[in-house]
mmCIF file with all atom_site columns, C-alpha atoms in Angstrom:
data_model
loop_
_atom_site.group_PDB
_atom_site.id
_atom_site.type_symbol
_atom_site.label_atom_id
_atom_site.label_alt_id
_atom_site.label_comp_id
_atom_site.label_asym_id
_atom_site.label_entity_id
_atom_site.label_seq_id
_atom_site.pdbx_PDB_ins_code
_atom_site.Cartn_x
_atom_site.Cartn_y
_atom_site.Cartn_z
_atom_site.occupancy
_atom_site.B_iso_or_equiv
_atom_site.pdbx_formal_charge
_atom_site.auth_seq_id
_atom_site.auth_comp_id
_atom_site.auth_asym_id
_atom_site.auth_atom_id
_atom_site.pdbx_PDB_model_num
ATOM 1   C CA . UNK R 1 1   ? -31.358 86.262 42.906 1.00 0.00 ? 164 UNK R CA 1
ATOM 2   C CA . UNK R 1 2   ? -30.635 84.449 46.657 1.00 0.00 ? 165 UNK R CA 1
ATOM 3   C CA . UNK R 1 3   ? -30.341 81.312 44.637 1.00 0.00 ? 166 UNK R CA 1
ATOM 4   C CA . UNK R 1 4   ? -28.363 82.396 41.418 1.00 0.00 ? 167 UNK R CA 1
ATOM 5   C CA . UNK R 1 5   ? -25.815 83.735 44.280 1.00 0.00 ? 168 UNK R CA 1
ATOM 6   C CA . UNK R 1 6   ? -25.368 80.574 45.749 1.00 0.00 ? 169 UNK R CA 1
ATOM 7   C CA . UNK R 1 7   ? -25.391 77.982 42.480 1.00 0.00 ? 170 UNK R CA 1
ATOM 8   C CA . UNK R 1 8   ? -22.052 80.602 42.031 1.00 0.00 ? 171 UNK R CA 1
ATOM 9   C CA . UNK R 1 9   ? -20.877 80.262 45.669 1.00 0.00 ? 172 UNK R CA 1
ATOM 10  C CA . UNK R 1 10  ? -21.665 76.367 45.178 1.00 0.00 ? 173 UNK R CA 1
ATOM 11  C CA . UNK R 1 11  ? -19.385 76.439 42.456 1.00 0.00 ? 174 UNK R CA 1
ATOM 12  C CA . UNK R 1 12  ? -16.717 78.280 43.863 1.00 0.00 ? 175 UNK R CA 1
ATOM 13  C CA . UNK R 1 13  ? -16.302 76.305 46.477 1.00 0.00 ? 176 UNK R CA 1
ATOM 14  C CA . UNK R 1 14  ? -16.282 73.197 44.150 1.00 0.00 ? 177 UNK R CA 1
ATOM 15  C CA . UNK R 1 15  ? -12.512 74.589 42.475 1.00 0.00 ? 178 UNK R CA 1
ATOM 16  C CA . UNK R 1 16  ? -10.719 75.422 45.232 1.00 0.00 ? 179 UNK R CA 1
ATOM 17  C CA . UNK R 1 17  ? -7.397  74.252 46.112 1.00 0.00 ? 180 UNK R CA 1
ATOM 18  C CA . UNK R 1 18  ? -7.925  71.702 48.914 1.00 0.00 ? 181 UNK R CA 1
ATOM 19  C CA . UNK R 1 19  ? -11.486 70.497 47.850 1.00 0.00 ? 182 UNK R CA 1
ATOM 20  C CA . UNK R 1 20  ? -12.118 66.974 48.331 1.00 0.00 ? 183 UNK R CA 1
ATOM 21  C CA . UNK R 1 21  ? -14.377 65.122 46.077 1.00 0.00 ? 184 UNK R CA 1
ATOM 22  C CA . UNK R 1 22  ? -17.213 62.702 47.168 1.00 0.00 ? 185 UNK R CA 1
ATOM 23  C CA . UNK R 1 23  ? -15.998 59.234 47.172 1.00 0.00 ? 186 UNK R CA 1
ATOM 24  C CA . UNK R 1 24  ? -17.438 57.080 44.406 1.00 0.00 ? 187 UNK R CA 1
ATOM 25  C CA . UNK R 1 25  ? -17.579 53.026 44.892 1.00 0.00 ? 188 UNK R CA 1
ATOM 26  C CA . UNK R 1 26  ? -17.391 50.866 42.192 1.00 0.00 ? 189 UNK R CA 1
ATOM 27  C CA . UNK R 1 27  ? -17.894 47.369 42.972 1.00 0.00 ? 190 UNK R CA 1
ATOM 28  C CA . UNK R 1 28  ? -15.504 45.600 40.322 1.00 0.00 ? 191 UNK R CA 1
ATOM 29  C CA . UNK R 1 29  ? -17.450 42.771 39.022 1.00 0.00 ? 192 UNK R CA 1
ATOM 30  C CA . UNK R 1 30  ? -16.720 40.015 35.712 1.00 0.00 ? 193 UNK R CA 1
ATOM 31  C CA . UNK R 1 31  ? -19.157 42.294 33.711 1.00 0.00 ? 194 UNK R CA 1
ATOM 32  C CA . UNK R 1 32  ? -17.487 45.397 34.354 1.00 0.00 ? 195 UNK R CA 1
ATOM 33  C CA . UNK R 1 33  ? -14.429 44.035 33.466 1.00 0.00 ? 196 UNK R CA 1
ATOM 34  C CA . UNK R 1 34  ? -15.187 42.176 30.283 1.00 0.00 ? 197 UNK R CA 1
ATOM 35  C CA . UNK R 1 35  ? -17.076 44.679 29.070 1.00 0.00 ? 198 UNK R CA 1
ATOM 36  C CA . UNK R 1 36  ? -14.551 47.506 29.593 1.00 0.00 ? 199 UNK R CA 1
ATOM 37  C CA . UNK R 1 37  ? -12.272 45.513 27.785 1.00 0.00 ? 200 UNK R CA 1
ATOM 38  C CA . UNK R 1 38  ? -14.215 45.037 24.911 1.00 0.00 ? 201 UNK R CA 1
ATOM 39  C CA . UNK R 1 39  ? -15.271 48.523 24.770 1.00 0.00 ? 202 UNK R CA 1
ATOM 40  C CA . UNK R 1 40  ? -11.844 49.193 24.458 1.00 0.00 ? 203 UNK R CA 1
ATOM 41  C CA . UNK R 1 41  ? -11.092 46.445 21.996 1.00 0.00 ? 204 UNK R CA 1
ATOM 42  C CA . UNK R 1 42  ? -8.331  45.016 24.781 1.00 0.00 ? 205 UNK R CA 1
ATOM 43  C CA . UNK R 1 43  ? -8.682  41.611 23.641 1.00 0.00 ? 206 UNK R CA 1
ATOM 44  C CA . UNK R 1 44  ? -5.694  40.284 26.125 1.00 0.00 ? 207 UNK R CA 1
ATOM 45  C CA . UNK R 1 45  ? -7.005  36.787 27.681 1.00 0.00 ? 208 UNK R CA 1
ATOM 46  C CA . UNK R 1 46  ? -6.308  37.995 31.193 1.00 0.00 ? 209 UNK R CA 1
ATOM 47  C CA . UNK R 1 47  ? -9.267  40.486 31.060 1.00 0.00 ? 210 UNK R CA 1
ATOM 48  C CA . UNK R 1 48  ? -11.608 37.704 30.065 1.00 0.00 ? 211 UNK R CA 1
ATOM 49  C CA . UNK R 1 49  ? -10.864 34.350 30.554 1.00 0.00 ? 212 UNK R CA 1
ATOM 50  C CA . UNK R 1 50  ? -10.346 33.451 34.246 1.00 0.00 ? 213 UNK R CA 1
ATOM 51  C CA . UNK R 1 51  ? -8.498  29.776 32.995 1.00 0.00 ? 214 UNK R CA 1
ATOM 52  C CA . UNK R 1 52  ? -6.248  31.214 31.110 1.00 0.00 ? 215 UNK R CA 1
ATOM 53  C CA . UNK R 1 53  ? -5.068  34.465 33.401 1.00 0.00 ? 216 UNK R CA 1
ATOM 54  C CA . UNK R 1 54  ? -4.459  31.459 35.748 1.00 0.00 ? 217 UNK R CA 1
ATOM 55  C CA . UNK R 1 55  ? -2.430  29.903 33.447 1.00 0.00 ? 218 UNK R CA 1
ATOM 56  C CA . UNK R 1 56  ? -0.353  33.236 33.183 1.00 0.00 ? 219 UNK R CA 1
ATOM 57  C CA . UNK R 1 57  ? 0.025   33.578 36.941 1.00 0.00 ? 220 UNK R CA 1
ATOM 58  C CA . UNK R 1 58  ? -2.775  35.598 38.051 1.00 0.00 ? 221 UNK R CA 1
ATOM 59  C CA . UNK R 1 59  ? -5.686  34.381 40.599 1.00 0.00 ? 222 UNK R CA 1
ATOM 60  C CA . UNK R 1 60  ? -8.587  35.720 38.477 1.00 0.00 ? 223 UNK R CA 1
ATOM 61  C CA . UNK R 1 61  ? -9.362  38.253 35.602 1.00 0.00 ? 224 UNK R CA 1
ATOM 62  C CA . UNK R 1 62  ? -8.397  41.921 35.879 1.00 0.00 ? 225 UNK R CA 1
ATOM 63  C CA . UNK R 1 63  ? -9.557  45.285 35.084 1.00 0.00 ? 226 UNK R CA 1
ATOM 64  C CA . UNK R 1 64  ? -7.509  46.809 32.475 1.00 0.00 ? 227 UNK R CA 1
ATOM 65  C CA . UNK R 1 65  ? -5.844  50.093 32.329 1.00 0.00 ? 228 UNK R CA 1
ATOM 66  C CA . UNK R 1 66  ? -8.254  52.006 29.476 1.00 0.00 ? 229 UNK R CA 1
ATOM 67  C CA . UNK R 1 67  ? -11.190 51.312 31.908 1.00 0.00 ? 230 UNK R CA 1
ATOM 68  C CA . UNK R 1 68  ? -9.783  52.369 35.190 1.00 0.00 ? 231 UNK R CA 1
ATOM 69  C CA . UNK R 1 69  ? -9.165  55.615 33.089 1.00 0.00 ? 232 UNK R CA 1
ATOM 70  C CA . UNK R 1 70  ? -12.700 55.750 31.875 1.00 0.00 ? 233 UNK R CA 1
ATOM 71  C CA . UNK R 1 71  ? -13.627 55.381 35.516 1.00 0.00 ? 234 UNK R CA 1
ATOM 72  C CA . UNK R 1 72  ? -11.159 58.011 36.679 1.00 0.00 ? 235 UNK R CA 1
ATOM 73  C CA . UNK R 1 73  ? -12.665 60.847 34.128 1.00 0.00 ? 236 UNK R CA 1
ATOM 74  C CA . UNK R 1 74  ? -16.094 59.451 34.650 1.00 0.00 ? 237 UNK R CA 1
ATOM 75  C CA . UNK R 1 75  ? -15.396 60.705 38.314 1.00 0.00 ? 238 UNK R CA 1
ATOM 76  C CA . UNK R 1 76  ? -13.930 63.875 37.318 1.00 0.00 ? 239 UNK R CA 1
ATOM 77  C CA . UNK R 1 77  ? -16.439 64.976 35.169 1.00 0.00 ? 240 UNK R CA 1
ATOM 78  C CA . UNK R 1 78  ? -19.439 63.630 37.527 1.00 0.00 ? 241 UNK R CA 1
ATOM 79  C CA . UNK R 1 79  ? -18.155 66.371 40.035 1.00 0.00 ? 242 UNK R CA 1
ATOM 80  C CA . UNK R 1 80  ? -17.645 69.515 38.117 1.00 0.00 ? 243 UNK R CA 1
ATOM 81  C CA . UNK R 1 81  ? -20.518 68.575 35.552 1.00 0.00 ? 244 UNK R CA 1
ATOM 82  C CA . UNK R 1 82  ? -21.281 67.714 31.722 1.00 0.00 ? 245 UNK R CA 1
ATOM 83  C CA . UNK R 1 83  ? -19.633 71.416 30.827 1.00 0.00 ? 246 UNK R CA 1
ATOM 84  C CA . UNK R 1 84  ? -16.552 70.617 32.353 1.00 0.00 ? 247 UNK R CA 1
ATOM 85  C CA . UNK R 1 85  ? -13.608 69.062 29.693 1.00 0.00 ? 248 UNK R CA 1
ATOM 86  C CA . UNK R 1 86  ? -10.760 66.542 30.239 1.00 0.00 ? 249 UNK R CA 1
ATOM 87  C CA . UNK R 1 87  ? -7.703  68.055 29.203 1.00 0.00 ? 250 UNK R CA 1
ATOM 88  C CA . UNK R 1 88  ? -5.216  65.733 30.514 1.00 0.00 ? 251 UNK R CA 1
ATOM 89  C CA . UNK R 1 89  ? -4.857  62.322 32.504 1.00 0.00 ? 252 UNK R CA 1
ATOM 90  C CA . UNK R 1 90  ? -2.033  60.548 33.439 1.00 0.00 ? 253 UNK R CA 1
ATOM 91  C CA . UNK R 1 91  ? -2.593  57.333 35.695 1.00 0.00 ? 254 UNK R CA 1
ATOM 92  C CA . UNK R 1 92  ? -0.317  54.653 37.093 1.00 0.00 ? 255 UNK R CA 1
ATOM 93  C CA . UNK R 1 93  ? -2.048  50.762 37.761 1.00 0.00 ? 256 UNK R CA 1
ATOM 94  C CA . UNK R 1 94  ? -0.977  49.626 41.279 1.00 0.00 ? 257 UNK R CA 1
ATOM 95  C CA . UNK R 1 95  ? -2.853  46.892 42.647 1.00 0.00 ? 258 UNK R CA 1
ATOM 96  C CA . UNK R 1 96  ? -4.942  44.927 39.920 1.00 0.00 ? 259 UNK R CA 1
ATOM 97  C CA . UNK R 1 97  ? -8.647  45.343 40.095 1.00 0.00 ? 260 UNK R CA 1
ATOM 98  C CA . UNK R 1 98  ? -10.227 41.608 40.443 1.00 0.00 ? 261 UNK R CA 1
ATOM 99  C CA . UNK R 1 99  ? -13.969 40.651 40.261 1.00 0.00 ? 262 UNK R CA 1
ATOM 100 C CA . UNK R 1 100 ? -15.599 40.510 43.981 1.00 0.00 ? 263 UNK R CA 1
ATOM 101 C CA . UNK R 1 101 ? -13.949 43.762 45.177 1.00 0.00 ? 264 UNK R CA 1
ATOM 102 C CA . UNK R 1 102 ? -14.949 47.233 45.742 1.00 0.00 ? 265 UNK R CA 1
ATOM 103 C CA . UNK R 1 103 ? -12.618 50.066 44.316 1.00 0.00 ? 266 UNK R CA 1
ATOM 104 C CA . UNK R 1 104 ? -13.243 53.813 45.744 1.00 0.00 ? 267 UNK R CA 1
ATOM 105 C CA . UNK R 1 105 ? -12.550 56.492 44.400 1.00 0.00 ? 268 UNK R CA 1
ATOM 106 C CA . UNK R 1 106 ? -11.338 59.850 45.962 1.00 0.00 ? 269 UNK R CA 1
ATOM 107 C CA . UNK R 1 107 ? -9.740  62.667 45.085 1.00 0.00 ? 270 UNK R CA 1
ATOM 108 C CA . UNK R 1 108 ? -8.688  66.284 45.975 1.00 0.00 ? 271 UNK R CA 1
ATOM 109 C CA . UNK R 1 109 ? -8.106  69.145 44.188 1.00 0.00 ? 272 UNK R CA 1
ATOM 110 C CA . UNK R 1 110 ? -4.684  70.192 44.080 1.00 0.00 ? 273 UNK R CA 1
ATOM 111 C CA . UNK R 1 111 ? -3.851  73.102 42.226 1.00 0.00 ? 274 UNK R CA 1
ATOM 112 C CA . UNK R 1 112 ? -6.323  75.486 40.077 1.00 0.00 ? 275 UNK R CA 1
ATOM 113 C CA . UNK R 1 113 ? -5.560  78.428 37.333 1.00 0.00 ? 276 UNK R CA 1
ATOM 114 C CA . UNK R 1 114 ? -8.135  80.614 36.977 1.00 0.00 ? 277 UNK R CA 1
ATOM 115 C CA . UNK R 1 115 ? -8.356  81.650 33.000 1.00 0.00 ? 278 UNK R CA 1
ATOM 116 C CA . UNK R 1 116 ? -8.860  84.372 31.294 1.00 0.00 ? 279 UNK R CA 1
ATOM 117 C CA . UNK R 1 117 ? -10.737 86.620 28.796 1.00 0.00 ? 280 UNK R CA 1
ATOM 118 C CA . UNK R 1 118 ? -8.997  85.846 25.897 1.00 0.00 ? 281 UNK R CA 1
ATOM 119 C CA . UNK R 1 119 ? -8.619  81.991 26.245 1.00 0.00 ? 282 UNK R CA 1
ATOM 120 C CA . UNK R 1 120 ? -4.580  81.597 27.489 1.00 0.00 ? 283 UNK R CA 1
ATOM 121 C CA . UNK R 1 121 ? -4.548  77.961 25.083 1.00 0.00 ? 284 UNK R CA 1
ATOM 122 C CA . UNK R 1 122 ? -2.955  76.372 28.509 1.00 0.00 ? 285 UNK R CA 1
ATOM 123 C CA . UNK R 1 123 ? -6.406  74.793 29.507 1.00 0.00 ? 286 UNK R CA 1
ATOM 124 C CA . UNK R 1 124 ? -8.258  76.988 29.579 1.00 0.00 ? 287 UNK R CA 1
ATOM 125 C CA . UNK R 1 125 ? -11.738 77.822 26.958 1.00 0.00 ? 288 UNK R CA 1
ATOM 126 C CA . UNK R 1 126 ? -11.884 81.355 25.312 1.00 0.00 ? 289 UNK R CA 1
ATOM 127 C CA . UNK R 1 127 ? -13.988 82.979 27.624 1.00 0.00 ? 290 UNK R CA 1
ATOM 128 C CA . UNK R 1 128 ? -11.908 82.643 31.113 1.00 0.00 ? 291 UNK R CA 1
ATOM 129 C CA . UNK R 1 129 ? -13.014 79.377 32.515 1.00 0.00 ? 292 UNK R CA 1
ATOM 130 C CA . UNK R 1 130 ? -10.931 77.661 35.206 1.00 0.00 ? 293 UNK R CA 1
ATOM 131 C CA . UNK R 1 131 ? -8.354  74.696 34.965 1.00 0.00 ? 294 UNK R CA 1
ATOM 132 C CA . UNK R 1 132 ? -8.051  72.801 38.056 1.00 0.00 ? 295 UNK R CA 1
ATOM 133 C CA . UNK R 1 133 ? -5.646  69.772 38.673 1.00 0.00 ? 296 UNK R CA 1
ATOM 134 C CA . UNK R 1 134 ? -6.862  67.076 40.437 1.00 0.00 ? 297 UNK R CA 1
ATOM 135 C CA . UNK R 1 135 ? -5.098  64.401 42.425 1.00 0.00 ? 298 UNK R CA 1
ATOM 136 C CA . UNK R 1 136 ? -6.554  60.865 42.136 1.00 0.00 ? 299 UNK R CA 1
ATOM 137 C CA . UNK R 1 137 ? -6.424  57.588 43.939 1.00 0.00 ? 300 UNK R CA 1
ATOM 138 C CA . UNK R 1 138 ? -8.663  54.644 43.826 1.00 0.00 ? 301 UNK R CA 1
ATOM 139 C CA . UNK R 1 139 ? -8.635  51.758 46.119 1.00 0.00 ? 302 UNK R CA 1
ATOM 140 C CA . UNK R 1 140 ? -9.674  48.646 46.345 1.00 0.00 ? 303 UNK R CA 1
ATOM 141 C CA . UNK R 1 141 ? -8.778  45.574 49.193 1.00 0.00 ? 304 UNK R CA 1
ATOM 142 C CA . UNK R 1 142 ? -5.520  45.024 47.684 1.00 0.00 ? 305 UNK R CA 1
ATOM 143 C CA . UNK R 1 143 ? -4.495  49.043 48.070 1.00 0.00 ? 306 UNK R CA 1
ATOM 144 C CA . UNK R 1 144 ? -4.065  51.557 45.587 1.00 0.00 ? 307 UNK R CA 1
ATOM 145 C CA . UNK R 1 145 ? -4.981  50.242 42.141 1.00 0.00 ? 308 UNK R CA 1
ATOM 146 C CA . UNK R 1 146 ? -4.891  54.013 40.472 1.00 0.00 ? 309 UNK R CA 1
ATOM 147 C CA . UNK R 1 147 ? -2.791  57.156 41.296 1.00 0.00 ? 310 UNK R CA 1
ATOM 148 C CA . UNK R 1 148 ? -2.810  60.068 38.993 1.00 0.00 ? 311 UNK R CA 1
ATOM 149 C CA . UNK R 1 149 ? -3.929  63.901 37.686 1.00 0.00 ? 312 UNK R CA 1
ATOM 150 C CA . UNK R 1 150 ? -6.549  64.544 35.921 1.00 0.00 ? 313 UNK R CA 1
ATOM 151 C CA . UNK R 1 151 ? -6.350  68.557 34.710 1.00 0.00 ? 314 UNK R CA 1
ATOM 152 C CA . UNK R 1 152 ? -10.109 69.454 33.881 1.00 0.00 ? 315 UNK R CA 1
ATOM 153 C CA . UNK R 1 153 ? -10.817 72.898 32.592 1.00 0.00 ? 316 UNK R CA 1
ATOM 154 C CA . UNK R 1 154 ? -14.006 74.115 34.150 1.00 0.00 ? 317 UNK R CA 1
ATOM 155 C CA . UNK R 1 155 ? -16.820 76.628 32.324 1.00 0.00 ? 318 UNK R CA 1
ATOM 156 C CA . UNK R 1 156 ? -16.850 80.301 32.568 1.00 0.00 ? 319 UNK R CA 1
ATOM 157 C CA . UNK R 1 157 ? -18.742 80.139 35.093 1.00 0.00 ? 320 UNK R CA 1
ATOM 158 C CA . UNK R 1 158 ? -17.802 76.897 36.776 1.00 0.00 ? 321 UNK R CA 1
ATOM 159 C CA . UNK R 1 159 ? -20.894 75.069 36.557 1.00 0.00 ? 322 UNK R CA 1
ATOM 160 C CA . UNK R 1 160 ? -22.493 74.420 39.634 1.00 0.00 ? 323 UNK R CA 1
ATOM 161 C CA . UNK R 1 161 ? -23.881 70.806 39.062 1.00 0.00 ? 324 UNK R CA 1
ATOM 162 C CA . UNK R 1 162 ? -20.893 69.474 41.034 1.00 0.00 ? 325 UNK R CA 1
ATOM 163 C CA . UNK R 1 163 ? -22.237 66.263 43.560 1.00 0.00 ? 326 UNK R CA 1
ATOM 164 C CA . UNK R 1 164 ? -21.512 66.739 47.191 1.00 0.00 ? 327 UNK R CA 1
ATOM 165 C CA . UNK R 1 165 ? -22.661 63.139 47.586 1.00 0.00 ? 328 UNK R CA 1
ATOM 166 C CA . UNK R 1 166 ? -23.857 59.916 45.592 1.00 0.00 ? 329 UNK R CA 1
ATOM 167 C CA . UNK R 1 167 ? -23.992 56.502 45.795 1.00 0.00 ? 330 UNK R CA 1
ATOM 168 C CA . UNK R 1 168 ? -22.617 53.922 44.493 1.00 0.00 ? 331 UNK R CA 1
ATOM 169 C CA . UNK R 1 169 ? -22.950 52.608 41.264 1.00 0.00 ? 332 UNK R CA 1
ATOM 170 C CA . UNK R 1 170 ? -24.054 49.302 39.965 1.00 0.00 ? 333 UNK R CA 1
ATOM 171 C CA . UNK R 1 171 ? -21.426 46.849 38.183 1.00 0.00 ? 334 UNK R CA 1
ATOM 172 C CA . UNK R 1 172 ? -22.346 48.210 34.777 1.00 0.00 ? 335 UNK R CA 1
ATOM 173 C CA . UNK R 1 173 ? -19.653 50.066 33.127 1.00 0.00 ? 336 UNK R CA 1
ATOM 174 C CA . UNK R 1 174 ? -19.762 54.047 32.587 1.00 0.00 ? 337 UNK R CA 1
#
């Protein structure tokens, strides 16, 4: 019962108001890019073809907006677990995101509503599970290629498969 108490405390801990989340590197490399784009049927030149984004006035290709916000609720959900459920992002692009670089990932909760029995239909899941707002930045050498909010409502009982600490990924795309 020791340990059922603290998956709960784990997970308590893991929505409240102040909590950071483990930083996540990404190391922003051609395949990552490319593929992202394709995956997201972004076709522009400038996310594939390093002659032509020259052409166009940029030093290399770039990551494109629809996977920096894969990445972003990738991170999300990798902290609060495969229960919890995207209800809203909203990013802005900064810097751009070029092959050789590193971005990291960090973010902070910022506010959190707990639910309630009968499922309010502002977030939250019939059944009372959390919302929690989180505040988002990712940064690479340039500076801050993504800042944003992601609101993720959380299961009744937050799950507690939330990662304290990882490493970092490979170049292949989430």
């Amino acid at each position: 019962m020791d340990q059922g108490e603290g998956e709960a405390a784990v997970a308590e801990v893991a929505v409240r108001v102040g909590t950071e989340l483990a930083p996540l590197e990404i190391p922003v490399t051609r395949t990552l890019i490319v593929a992202g784009a394709i995956a997201s049927r972004d076709y522009q030149d400038v996310h594939h073809d390093a002659e032509l984004a020259k052409e166009k006035g940029s030093p290399d290709i770039f990551m494109n907006i629809l996977t920096t916000n894969g990445l972003v609720g990738r991170y999300v959900t990798d902290h609060f677990g495969p229960a919890a459920v995207l209800r809203k992002v909203a990013i802005r692009l900064g810097a751009p995101n070029y092959p050789g670089d590193i971005m990291v990932l960090t973010g902070t909760v910022a506010e959190v509503q707990e639910g309630d029995a009968g499922g309010s239909g502002h977030g939250s899941e019939p059944g009372g599970g959390a919302t929690a707002v989180v505040r988002i930045v990712g940064a690479n050498g340039l500076g801050k290629h993504v800042t944003g909010t992601v609101t993720v409502a959380l299961p009744n009982p937050p799950s507690p498969t939330s990662t304290p600490s990882r490493p970092s990924v490979s170049g292949r795309p989430a």
